[in-house]
């Protein structure tokens, strides 16, 4: 699967190639599956043991109608007086998480051989993580890097923030497909932009295959990791890992054609991807997401990632 096909009028006509804001919005329920208010926050104390936080938190979260079993101490008098029905105010922990999602939509990401393009898988995984972040009271932002100017959504909280993020992802991806550029701009400028959006101690999550990241990428991201918490979602297509031996013809948007030879041989199942190993040496942790697996498989991975942000 490549991005050379003509764009469909309706994104649902080719879900593996095109992104839709509605499709990314629908991942909300998958992201929150199995997560309850009692278990979704963890202790902020130092140490290696993760425990549940006790208490209701101190920051107002929402006002909703009273239901059987609610603590009457949390009745909201103003809402109750205004509506004539009992309402309770819920709270969340005061921890402020600011997270920026960096989606790589450069030309090399518009490639895929099973289920979807690498860019689509990156957007799905980031959307799942975004829904978890705002569901726990955090703020979410976005940088979508393509061949042109990046799309930017500044960190904000709540469902409105995720509506902006999913819409920007879909729009930026459509522009990337339409542009059909032949070369990848470096990711270094995008990293500098992420630094300007986040406070010290903020979180940056990059979803990319790291093709042609730029000559100064590793040194810049190492320096940036001293100020921010950075995690990588390495997007991997099945063809990269287990391509059969043979000659493979290719055609580029500029009309150039050629053939590349691939040798047989797949890495061991437990082998660490060299791209992850290099970033680990820089102090950046990451995990691999396989394009062919799909959002159902990404959800537990994003749950693990959410726990360490």
PDB file of C-alpha atoms in Angstrom:
ATOM      1  CA  UNK A   1       0.000   0.000   0.000  1.00  0.00           C
ATOM      2  CA  UNK A   2       1.351   3.379  -0.933  1.00  0.00           C
ATOM      3  CA  UNK A   3       0.029   6.905  -0.957  1.00  0.00           C
ATOM      4  CA  UNK A   4       0.097   7.246  -4.745  1.00  0.00           C
ATOM      5  CA  UNK A   5      -3.592   6.451  -5.104  1.00  0.00           C
ATOM      6  CA  UNK A   6      -5.913   9.350  -5.891  1.00  0.00           C
ATOM      7  CA  UNK A   7      -7.535  10.806  -2.767  1.00  0.00           C
ATOM      8  CA  UNK A   8     -11.031   9.527  -2.101  1.00  0.00           C
ATOM      9  CA  UNK A   9     -13.883  11.980  -1.774  1.00  0.00           C
ATOM     10  CA  UNK A  10     -14.925  10.330   1.496  1.00  0.00           C
ATOM     11  CA  UNK A  11     -12.141   9.333   3.925  1.00  0.00           C
ATOM     12  CA  UNK A  12     -14.096   6.209   4.916  1.00  0.00           C
ATOM     13  CA  UNK A  13     -13.681   4.916   1.341  1.00  0.00           C
ATOM     14  CA  UNK A  14     -10.057   4.009   2.134  1.00  0.00           C
ATOM     15  CA  UNK A  15      -9.616   3.927   5.923  1.00  0.00           C
ATOM     16  CA  UNK A  16      -6.085   2.548   5.698  1.00  0.00           C
ATOM     17  CA  UNK A  17      -4.932   5.479   3.576  1.00  0.00           C
ATOM     18  CA  UNK A  18      -7.111   8.387   4.657  1.00  0.00           C
ATOM     19  CA  UNK A  19      -7.774   9.667   8.161  1.00  0.00           C
ATOM     20  CA  UNK A  20     -11.055  11.078   9.408  1.00  0.00           C
ATOM     21  CA  UNK A  21     -11.602  13.137  12.509  1.00  0.00           C
ATOM     22  CA  UNK A  22     -14.707  11.088  13.292  1.00  0.00           C
ATOM     23  CA  UNK A  23     -12.714   7.864  13.138  1.00  0.00           C
ATOM     24  CA  UNK A  24     -10.123   9.189  15.566  1.00  0.00           C
ATOM     25  CA  UNK A  25     -12.856  10.535  17.847  1.00  0.00           C
ATOM     26  CA  UNK A  26     -14.411   7.058  17.949  1.00  0.00           C
ATOM     27  CA  UNK A  27     -11.246   5.642  19.508  1.00  0.00           C
ATOM     28  CA  UNK A  28     -12.212   7.355  22.766  1.00  0.00           C
ATOM     29  CA  UNK A  29     -14.128   4.369  24.093  1.00  0.00           C
ATOM     30  CA  UNK A  30     -11.369   1.946  23.149  1.00  0.00           C
ATOM     31  CA  UNK A  31      -8.802   4.126  24.945  1.00  0.00           C
ATOM     32  CA  UNK A  32     -10.860   4.227  28.155  1.00  0.00           C
ATOM     33  CA  UNK A  33     -11.854   0.549  28.161  1.00  0.00           C
ATOM     34  CA  UNK A  34     -11.248  -1.076  31.501  1.00  0.00           C
ATOM     35  CA  UNK A  35     -10.246   2.194  33.158  1.00  0.00           C
ATOM     36  CA  UNK A  36     -12.286   3.368  36.128  1.00  0.00           C
ATOM     37  CA  UNK A  37     -11.946   6.541  38.200  1.00  0.00           C
ATOM     38  CA  UNK A  38     -10.669   4.425  41.094  1.00  0.00           C
ATOM     39  CA  UNK A  39      -7.727   3.011  39.170  1.00  0.00           C
ATOM     40  CA  UNK A  40      -6.789   5.530  36.523  1.00  0.00           C
ATOM     41  CA  UNK A  41      -4.460   7.660  38.688  1.00  0.00           C
ATOM     42  CA  UNK A  42      -1.257   6.478  40.368  1.00  0.00           C
ATOM     43  CA  UNK A  43       0.728   7.750  43.292  1.00  0.00           C
ATOM     44  CA  UNK A  44       3.036  10.684  42.690  1.00  0.00           C
ATOM     45  CA  UNK A  45       5.472   9.558  45.385  1.00  0.00           C
ATOM     46  CA  UNK A  46       9.067   8.613  44.521  1.00  0.00           C
ATOM     47  CA  UNK A  47       9.991   4.962  44.480  1.00  0.00           C
ATOM     48  CA  UNK A  48       9.467   1.859  42.392  1.00  0.00           C
ATOM     49  CA  UNK A  49       6.038   0.843  43.703  1.00  0.00           C
ATOM     50  CA  UNK A  50       2.957   2.094  41.895  1.00  0.00           C
ATOM     51  CA  UNK A  51      -0.066   2.568  44.181  1.00  0.00           C
ATOM     52  CA  UNK A  52      -3.531   3.988  43.841  1.00  0.00           C
ATOM     53  CA  UNK A  53      -4.050   7.556  44.929  1.00  0.00           C
ATOM     54  CA  UNK A  54      -6.557   7.898  47.737  1.00  0.00           C
ATOM     55  CA  UNK A  55      -9.158  10.613  48.084  1.00  0.00           C
ATOM     56  CA  UNK A  56     -11.128  12.646  45.599  1.00  0.00           C
ATOM     57  CA  UNK A  57      -8.441  15.173  44.628  1.00  0.00           C
ATOM     58  CA  UNK A  58      -8.694  18.913  45.018  1.00  0.00           C
ATOM     59  CA  UNK A  59      -9.327  20.200  41.493  1.00  0.00           C
ATOM     60  CA  UNK A  60     -12.964  20.529  40.254  1.00  0.00           C
ATOM     61  CA  UNK A  61     -13.621  18.129  37.404  1.00  0.00           C
ATOM     62  CA  UNK A  62     -17.317  18.069  36.506  1.00  0.00           C
ATOM     63  CA  UNK A  63     -20.841  18.633  37.821  1.00  0.00           C
ATOM     64  CA  UNK A  64     -23.343  15.871  37.202  1.00  0.00           C
ATOM     65  CA  UNK A  65     -26.776  14.756  38.510  1.00  0.00           C
ATOM     66  CA  UNK A  66     -26.718  12.956  41.838  1.00  0.00           C
ATOM     67  CA  UNK A  67     -27.125   9.182  41.673  1.00  0.00           C
ATOM     68  CA  UNK A  68     -27.608   6.480  44.297  1.00  0.00           C
ATOM     69  CA  UNK A  69     -24.371   5.875  46.192  1.00  0.00           C
ATOM     70  CA  UNK A  70     -22.902   9.380  45.756  1.00  0.00           C
ATOM     71  CA  UNK A  71     -21.486  11.055  48.862  1.00  0.00           C
ATOM     72  CA  UNK A  72     -23.863  13.844  49.936  1.00  0.00           C
ATOM     73  CA  UNK A  73     -20.901  15.890  51.162  1.00  0.00           C
ATOM     74  CA  UNK A  74     -20.087  16.646  47.522  1.00  0.00           C
ATOM     75  CA  UNK A  75     -23.503  18.051  46.577  1.00  0.00           C
ATOM     76  CA  UNK A  76     -23.086  21.217  44.506  1.00  0.00           C
ATOM     77  CA  UNK A  77     -25.473  23.748  46.049  1.00  0.00           C
ATOM     78  CA  UNK A  78     -25.405  26.191  43.151  1.00  0.00           C
ATOM     79  CA  UNK A  79     -26.257  23.606  40.471  1.00  0.00           C
ATOM     80  CA  UNK A  80     -28.880  22.055  42.738  1.00  0.00           C
ATOM     81  CA  UNK A  81     -30.552  25.424  43.377  1.00  0.00           C
ATOM     82  CA  UNK A  82     -30.431  26.383  39.712  1.00  0.00           C
ATOM     83  CA  UNK A  83     -31.934  23.145  38.368  1.00  0.00           C
ATOM     84  CA  UNK A  84     -34.096  22.031  41.270  1.00  0.00           C
ATOM     85  CA  UNK A  85     -32.424  18.597  41.193  1.00  0.00           C
ATOM     86  CA  UNK A  86     -29.536  17.248  43.255  1.00  0.00           C
ATOM     87  CA  UNK A  87     -26.137  17.630  41.554  1.00  0.00           C
ATOM     88  CA  UNK A  88     -22.697  16.563  42.793  1.00  0.00           C
ATOM     89  CA  UNK A  89     -19.300  18.010  41.934  1.00  0.00           C
ATOM     90  CA  UNK A  90     -16.533  15.568  41.063  1.00  0.00           C
ATOM     91  CA  UNK A  91     -12.848  16.285  41.506  1.00  0.00           C
ATOM     92  CA  UNK A  92      -9.548  15.037  40.116  1.00  0.00           C
ATOM     93  CA  UNK A  93      -5.955  15.068  41.279  1.00  0.00           C
ATOM     94  CA  UNK A  94      -4.209  18.418  40.954  1.00  0.00           C
ATOM     95  CA  UNK A  95      -1.289  17.004  38.942  1.00  0.00           C
ATOM     96  CA  UNK A  96      -0.994  18.979  35.710  1.00  0.00           C
ATOM     97  CA  UNK A  97       0.266  16.916  32.820  1.00  0.00           C
ATOM     98  CA  UNK A  98       1.068  18.783  29.641  1.00  0.00           C
ATOM     99  CA  UNK A  99       1.681  16.406  26.731  1.00  0.00           C
ATOM    100  CA  UNK A 100       2.454  17.266  23.111  1.00  0.00           C
ATOM    101  CA  UNK A 101       1.939  14.565  20.476  1.00  0.00           C
ATOM    102  CA  UNK A 102       4.306  14.774  17.503  1.00  0.00           C
ATOM    103  CA  UNK A 103       2.886  12.964  14.456  1.00  0.00           C
ATOM    104  CA  UNK A 104       5.324  12.330  11.602  1.00  0.00           C
ATOM    105  CA  UNK A 105       3.401  12.766   8.323  1.00  0.00           C
ATOM    106  CA  UNK A 106       6.476  13.353   6.153  1.00  0.00           C
ATOM    107  CA  UNK A 107       6.555  11.602   2.745  1.00  0.00           C
ATOM    108  CA  UNK A 108       8.383   8.498   4.000  1.00  0.00           C
ATOM    109  CA  UNK A 109       5.540   7.821   6.448  1.00  0.00           C
ATOM    110  CA  UNK A 110       2.988   7.661   3.612  1.00  0.00           C
ATOM    111  CA  UNK A 111       3.849   4.017   3.035  1.00  0.00           C
ATOM    112  CA  UNK A 112       2.321   0.728   4.107  1.00  0.00           C
ATOM    113  CA  UNK A 113       1.939  -2.865   2.948  1.00  0.00           C
ATOM    114  CA  UNK A 114      -0.683  -4.255   5.356  1.00  0.00           C
ATOM    115  CA  UNK A 115      -3.849  -2.680   6.737  1.00  0.00           C
ATOM    116  CA  UNK A 116      -2.737   0.955   6.697  1.00  0.00           C
ATOM    117  CA  UNK A 117      -0.047   3.524   5.994  1.00  0.00           C
ATOM    118  CA  UNK A 118       2.548   4.091   8.695  1.00  0.00           C
ATOM    119  CA  UNK A 119       1.214   7.637   9.100  1.00  0.00           C
ATOM    120  CA  UNK A 120      -2.295   6.330   9.804  1.00  0.00           C
ATOM    121  CA  UNK A 121      -1.004   3.927  12.464  1.00  0.00           C
ATOM    122  CA  UNK A 122       0.930   6.783  14.080  1.00  0.00           C
ATOM    123  CA  UNK A 123      -2.214   8.933  14.255  1.00  0.00           C
ATOM    124  CA  UNK A 124      -4.300   6.076  15.711  1.00  0.00           C
ATOM    125  CA  UNK A 125      -1.811   5.381  18.490  1.00  0.00           C
ATOM    126  CA  UNK A 126      -1.431   9.066  19.353  1.00  0.00           C
ATOM    127  CA  UNK A 127      -5.207   9.570  19.420  1.00  0.00           C
ATOM    128  CA  UNK A 128      -5.595   6.655  21.837  1.00  0.00           C
ATOM    129  CA  UNK A 129      -2.953   8.154  24.105  1.00  0.00           C
ATOM    130  CA  UNK A 130      -4.513  11.599  23.834  1.00  0.00           C
ATOM    131  CA  UNK A 131      -7.892  10.334  24.987  1.00  0.00           C
ATOM    132  CA  UNK A 132      -6.262   8.749  28.027  1.00  0.00           C
ATOM    133  CA  UNK A 133      -4.413  11.959  28.899  1.00  0.00           C
ATOM    134  CA  UNK A 134      -7.476  14.244  28.783  1.00  0.00           C
ATOM    135  CA  UNK A 135      -9.550  11.594  30.558  1.00  0.00           C
ATOM    136  CA  UNK A 136      -7.187  11.901  33.528  1.00  0.00           C
ATOM    137  CA  UNK A 137      -7.323  15.688  33.555  1.00  0.00           C
ATOM    138  CA  UNK A 138      -4.161  16.359  31.552  1.00  0.00           C
ATOM    139  CA  UNK A 139      -3.599  18.861  28.761  1.00  0.00           C
ATOM    140  CA  UNK A 140      -2.934  17.662  25.235  1.00  0.00           C
ATOM    141  CA  UNK A 141      -1.340  19.387  22.239  1.00  0.00           C
ATOM    142  CA  UNK A 142      -0.216  18.392  18.765  1.00  0.00           C
ATOM    143  CA  UNK A 143       2.460  18.970  16.159  1.00  0.00           C
ATOM    144  CA  UNK A 144       1.858  17.244  12.806  1.00  0.00           C
ATOM    145  CA  UNK A 145       5.061  17.355  10.758  1.00  0.00           C
ATOM    146  CA  UNK A 146       4.759  17.098   6.980  1.00  0.00           C
ATOM    147  CA  UNK A 147       6.591  18.335   3.925  1.00  0.00           C
ATOM    148  CA  UNK A 148       5.237  21.851   4.459  1.00  0.00           C
ATOM    149  CA  UNK A 149       4.519  23.935   7.537  1.00  0.00           C
ATOM    150  CA  UNK A 150       3.622  21.820  10.581  1.00  0.00           C
ATOM    151  CA  UNK A 151       0.123  21.884  12.029  1.00  0.00           C
ATOM    152  CA  UNK A 152       0.122  23.004  15.665  1.00  0.00           C
ATOM    153  CA  UNK A 153      -2.449  22.692  18.444  1.00  0.00           C
ATOM    154  CA  UNK A 154      -1.377  24.210  21.755  1.00  0.00           C
ATOM    155  CA  UNK A 155      -1.886  22.077  24.882  1.00  0.00           C
ATOM    156  CA  UNK A 156      -5.363  22.318  26.390  1.00  0.00           C
ATOM    157  CA  UNK A 157      -7.642  20.074  28.404  1.00  0.00           C
ATOM    158  CA  UNK A 158     -10.928  18.271  27.978  1.00  0.00           C
ATOM    159  CA  UNK A 159     -12.891  16.834  25.087  1.00  0.00           C
ATOM    160  CA  UNK A 160     -12.683  20.134  23.213  1.00  0.00           C
ATOM    161  CA  UNK A 161      -8.897  19.781  23.091  1.00  0.00           C
ATOM    162  CA  UNK A 162      -9.120  16.277  21.636  1.00  0.00           C
ATOM    163  CA  UNK A 163     -11.671  17.479  19.084  1.00  0.00           C
ATOM    164  CA  UNK A 164      -9.101  20.028  17.926  1.00  0.00           C
ATOM    165  CA  UNK A 165      -6.302  17.441  17.933  1.00  0.00           C
ATOM    166  CA  UNK A 166      -8.206  14.792  15.947  1.00  0.00           C
ATOM    167  CA  UNK A 167      -9.434  17.384  13.444  1.00  0.00           C
ATOM    168  CA  UNK A 168      -5.909  18.731  12.979  1.00  0.00           C
ATOM    169  CA  UNK A 169      -4.535  15.209  12.507  1.00  0.00           C
ATOM    170  CA  UNK A 170      -7.064  14.447   9.777  1.00  0.00           C
ATOM    171  CA  UNK A 171      -6.524  17.791   8.017  1.00  0.00           C
ATOM    172  CA  UNK A 172      -2.716  17.571   8.170  1.00  0.00           C
ATOM    173  CA  UNK A 173      -2.767  14.011   6.849  1.00  0.00           C
ATOM    174  CA  UNK A 174      -4.997  14.972   3.935  1.00  0.00           C
ATOM    175  CA  UNK A 175      -2.591  17.790   3.077  1.00  0.00           C
ATOM    176  CA  UNK A 176       0.360  15.405   3.277  1.00  0.00           C
ATOM    177  CA  UNK A 177      -1.308  12.998   0.834  1.00  0.00           C
ATOM    178  CA  UNK A 178      -2.160  15.817  -1.551  1.00  0.00           C
ATOM    179  CA  UNK A 179       1.315  17.358  -1.478  1.00  0.00           C
ATOM    180  CA  UNK A 180       3.164  14.178  -2.571  1.00  0.00           C
ATOM    181  CA  UNK A 181       6.613  15.641  -1.965  1.00  0.00           C
ATOM    182  CA  UNK A 182       9.627  13.447  -2.729  1.00  0.00           C
ATOM    183  CA  UNK A 183      11.914  14.290   0.185  1.00  0.00           C
ATOM    184  CA  UNK A 184      11.638  14.377   3.969  1.00  0.00           C
ATOM    185  CA  UNK A 185      12.461  17.623   5.757  1.00  0.00           C
ATOM    186  CA  UNK A 186      14.454  17.032   8.972  1.00  0.00           C
ATOM    187  CA  UNK A 187      12.611  16.589  12.239  1.00  0.00           C
ATOM    188  CA  UNK A 188      14.963  18.935  14.093  1.00  0.00           C
ATOM    189  CA  UNK A 189      12.909  22.078  13.418  1.00  0.00           C
ATOM    190  CA  UNK A 190       9.823  20.293  14.702  1.00  0.00           C
ATOM    191  CA  UNK A 191      11.622  19.331  17.918  1.00  0.00           C
ATOM    192  CA  UNK A 192      12.522  22.970  18.504  1.00  0.00           C
ATOM    193  CA  UNK A 193       8.862  23.885  18.051  1.00  0.00           C
ATOM    194  CA  UNK A 194       7.841  21.270  20.623  1.00  0.00           C
ATOM    195  CA  UNK A 195      10.188  22.845  23.132  1.00  0.00           C
ATOM    196  CA  UNK A 196       8.410  26.183  22.772  1.00  0.00           C
ATOM    197  CA  UNK A 197       4.999  24.593  23.455  1.00  0.00           C
ATOM    198  CA  UNK A 198       5.892  22.749  26.656  1.00  0.00           C
ATOM    199  CA  UNK A 199       6.948  23.908  30.103  1.00  0.00           C
ATOM    200  CA  UNK A 200       9.982  22.381  31.758  1.00  0.00           C
ATOM    201  CA  UNK A 201       9.005  18.895  32.877  1.00  0.00           C
ATOM    202  CA  UNK A 202       6.384  18.542  30.126  1.00  0.00           C
ATOM    203  CA  UNK A 203       6.003  15.420  28.011  1.00  0.00           C
ATOM    204  CA  UNK A 204       6.682  14.910  24.306  1.00  0.00           C
ATOM    205  CA  UNK A 205       5.547  11.729  22.543  1.00  0.00           C
ATOM    206  CA  UNK A 206       6.920  11.224  19.018  1.00  0.00           C
ATOM    207  CA  UNK A 207       5.303   8.758  16.584  1.00  0.00           C
ATOM    208  CA  UNK A 208       7.650   8.163  13.668  1.00  0.00           C
ATOM    209  CA  UNK A 209       9.641   5.567  11.750  1.00  0.00           C
ATOM    210  CA  UNK A 210      12.648   7.931  12.053  1.00  0.00           C
ATOM    211  CA  UNK A 211      13.456   7.848   8.362  1.00  0.00           C
ATOM    212  CA  UNK A 212      15.863  10.711   7.536  1.00  0.00           C
ATOM    213  CA  UNK A 213      15.398  12.544  10.865  1.00  0.00           C
ATOM    214  CA  UNK A 214      18.278  14.927  10.103  1.00  0.00           C
ATOM    215  CA  UNK A 215      22.024  14.930  10.893  1.00  0.00           C
ATOM    216  CA  UNK A 216      21.615  16.700  14.251  1.00  0.00           C
ATOM    217  CA  UNK A 217      18.543  14.795  15.400  1.00  0.00           C
ATOM    218  CA  UNK A 218      20.170  12.650  18.090  1.00  0.00           C
ATOM    219  CA  UNK A 219      22.193  15.480  19.615  1.00  0.00           C
ATOM    220  CA  UNK A 220      19.160  17.785  19.683  1.00  0.00           C
ATOM    221  CA  UNK A 221      16.795  15.250  21.192  1.00  0.00           C
ATOM    222  CA  UNK A 222      19.414  14.347  23.821  1.00  0.00           C
ATOM    223  CA  UNK A 223      19.685  18.001  24.832  1.00  0.00           C
ATOM    224  CA  UNK A 224      15.905  18.363  24.794  1.00  0.00           C
ATOM    225  CA  UNK A 225      15.532  15.336  27.082  1.00  0.00           C
ATOM    226  CA  UNK A 226      17.260  17.318  29.843  1.00  0.00           C
ATOM    227  CA  UNK A 227      14.242  19.642  29.925  1.00  0.00           C
ATOM    228  CA  UNK A 228      11.368  17.412  28.790  1.00  0.00           C
ATOM    229  CA  UNK A 229      10.240  13.826  29.237  1.00  0.00           C
ATOM    230  CA  UNK A 230      10.394  12.286  25.751  1.00  0.00           C
ATOM    231  CA  UNK A 231       8.996   8.964  24.565  1.00  0.00           C
ATOM    232  CA  UNK A 232       9.098   7.434  21.074  1.00  0.00           C
ATOM    233  CA  UNK A 233       6.465   5.338  19.317  1.00  0.00           C
ATOM    234  CA  UNK A 234       8.470   3.614  16.592  1.00  0.00           C
ATOM    235  CA  UNK A 235       6.063   2.861  13.743  1.00  0.00           C
ATOM    236  CA  UNK A 236       7.036  -0.376  11.980  1.00  0.00           C
ATOM    237  CA  UNK A 237       5.581  -1.869   8.791  1.00  0.00           C
ATOM    238  CA  UNK A 238       5.641  -5.666   8.367  1.00  0.00           C
ATOM    239  CA  UNK A 239       7.603  -5.361   5.126  1.00  0.00           C
ATOM    240  CA  UNK A 240      10.461  -3.683   7.003  1.00  0.00           C
ATOM    241  CA  UNK A 241      10.774  -6.607   9.406  1.00  0.00           C
ATOM    242  CA  UNK A 242      10.076  -9.701   7.301  1.00  0.00           C
ATOM    243  CA  UNK A 243      10.340  -8.807   3.624  1.00  0.00           C
ATOM    244  CA  UNK A 244      10.877 -11.872   1.387  1.00  0.00           C
ATOM    245  CA  UNK A 245      14.006 -12.002  -0.714  1.00  0.00           C
ATOM    246  CA  UNK A 246      13.618 -10.700  -4.257  1.00  0.00           C
ATOM    247  CA  UNK A 247      13.751  -7.721  -6.583  1.00  0.00           C
ATOM    248  CA  UNK A 248      11.259  -4.953  -5.877  1.00  0.00           C
ATOM    249  CA  UNK A 249      10.423  -2.295  -8.468  1.00  0.00           C
ATOM    250  CA  UNK A 250       9.468   1.156  -7.257  1.00  0.00           C
ATOM    251  CA  UNK A 251       8.188   4.411  -8.699  1.00  0.00           C
ATOM    252  CA  UNK A 252       8.485   7.876  -7.171  1.00  0.00           C
ATOM    253  CA  UNK A 253       6.024  10.760  -7.592  1.00  0.00           C
ATOM    254  CA  UNK A 254       8.585  12.617  -9.734  1.00  0.00           C
ATOM    255  CA  UNK A 255       8.489   9.774 -12.301  1.00  0.00           C
ATOM    256  CA  UNK A 256      11.776   8.163 -11.307  1.00  0.00           C
ATOM    257  CA  UNK A 257      11.675   4.359 -11.398  1.00  0.00           C
ATOM    258  CA  UNK A 258      14.079   1.675 -10.272  1.00  0.00           C
ATOM    259  CA  UNK A 259      14.540  -1.693  -8.603  1.00  0.00           C
ATOM    260  CA  UNK A 260      15.858  -2.582  -5.166  1.00  0.00           C
ATOM    261  CA  UNK A 261      17.059  -6.014  -4.082  1.00  0.00           C
ATOM    262  CA  UNK A 262      16.083  -7.401  -0.689  1.00  0.00           C
ATOM    263  CA  UNK A 263      17.777 -10.354   0.962  1.00  0.00           C
ATOM    264  CA  UNK A 264      15.913 -12.929   3.022  1.00  0.00           C
ATOM    265  CA  UNK A 265      16.284 -12.930   6.749  1.00  0.00           C
ATOM    266  CA  UNK A 266      14.173 -11.642   9.607  1.00  0.00           C
ATOM    267  CA  UNK A 267      15.621 -10.487  12.940  1.00  0.00           C
ATOM    268  CA  UNK A 268      14.910 -12.624  16.021  1.00  0.00           C
ATOM    269  CA  UNK A 269      11.538 -11.960  17.611  1.00  0.00           C
ATOM    270  CA  UNK A 270      13.166 -10.617  20.799  1.00  0.00           C
ATOM    271  CA  UNK A 271      15.727  -8.441  18.998  1.00  0.00           C
ATOM    272  CA  UNK A 272      15.731  -4.754  19.921  1.00  0.00           C
ATOM    273  CA  UNK A 273      15.248  -2.462  16.949  1.00  0.00           C
ATOM    274  CA  UNK A 274      18.526  -0.574  16.348  1.00  0.00           C
ATOM    275  CA  UNK A 275      16.635   2.734  16.162  1.00  0.00           C
ATOM    276  CA  UNK A 276      15.224   2.170  19.640  1.00  0.00           C
ATOM    277  CA  UNK A 277      18.666   1.099  20.866  1.00  0.00           C
ATOM    278  CA  UNK A 278      20.284   4.299  19.580  1.00  0.00           C
ATOM    279  CA  UNK A 279      17.703   6.503  21.268  1.00  0.00           C
ATOM    280  CA  UNK A 280      17.959   4.482  24.476  1.00  0.00           C
ATOM    281  CA  UNK A 281      21.655   5.423  24.505  1.00  0.00           C
ATOM    282  CA  UNK A 282      20.508   9.049  24.289  1.00  0.00           C
ATOM    283  CA  UNK A 283      18.239   8.614  27.307  1.00  0.00           C
ATOM    284  CA  UNK A 284      15.020   8.301  25.272  1.00  0.00           C
ATOM    285  CA  UNK A 285      12.776   5.300  25.914  1.00  0.00           C
ATOM    286  CA  UNK A 286      10.376   3.987  23.308  1.00  0.00           C
ATOM    287  CA  UNK A 287       8.241   1.121  22.122  1.00  0.00           C
ATOM    288  CA  UNK A 288       7.370  -0.301  18.729  1.00  0.00           C
ATOM    289  CA  UNK A 289       3.894  -0.281  17.224  1.00  0.00           C
ATOM    290  CA  UNK A 290       3.249  -2.616  14.292  1.00  0.00           C
ATOM    291  CA  UNK A 291       1.123  -1.102  11.556  1.00  0.00           C
ATOM    292  CA  UNK A 292      -0.726  -4.327  10.795  1.00  0.00           C
ATOM    293  CA  UNK A 293      -1.826  -4.832  14.419  1.00  0.00           C
ATOM    294  CA  UNK A 294      -4.357  -1.980  14.582  1.00  0.00           C
ATOM    295  CA  UNK A 295      -5.867   0.123  17.393  1.00  0.00           C
ATOM    296  CA  UNK A 296      -7.067  -2.874  19.427  1.00  0.00           C
ATOM    297  CA  UNK A 297      -3.416  -3.842  19.931  1.00  0.00           C
ATOM    298  CA  UNK A 298      -2.227  -0.278  20.439  1.00  0.00           C
ATOM    299  CA  UNK A 299      -4.640   0.388  23.332  1.00  0.00           C
ATOM    300  CA  UNK A 300      -2.795  -1.680  26.003  1.00  0.00           C
ATOM    301  CA  UNK A 301       0.526  -0.245  24.827  1.00  0.00           C
ATOM    302  CA  UNK A 302      -0.818   3.281  25.264  1.00  0.00           C
ATOM    303  CA  UNK A 303      -2.083   2.317  28.722  1.00  0.00           C
ATOM    304  CA  UNK A 304       1.468   1.315  29.675  1.00  0.00           C
ATOM    305  CA  UNK A 305       2.864   4.507  28.226  1.00  0.00           C
ATOM    306  CA  UNK A 306       0.242   6.629  29.987  1.00  0.00           C
ATOM    307  CA  UNK A 307       1.315   5.163  33.324  1.00  0.00           C
ATOM    308  CA  UNK A 308       4.854   6.545  33.010  1.00  0.00           C
ATOM    309  CA  UNK A 309       4.019  10.017  31.674  1.00  0.00           C
TER     310      UNK A 309
END
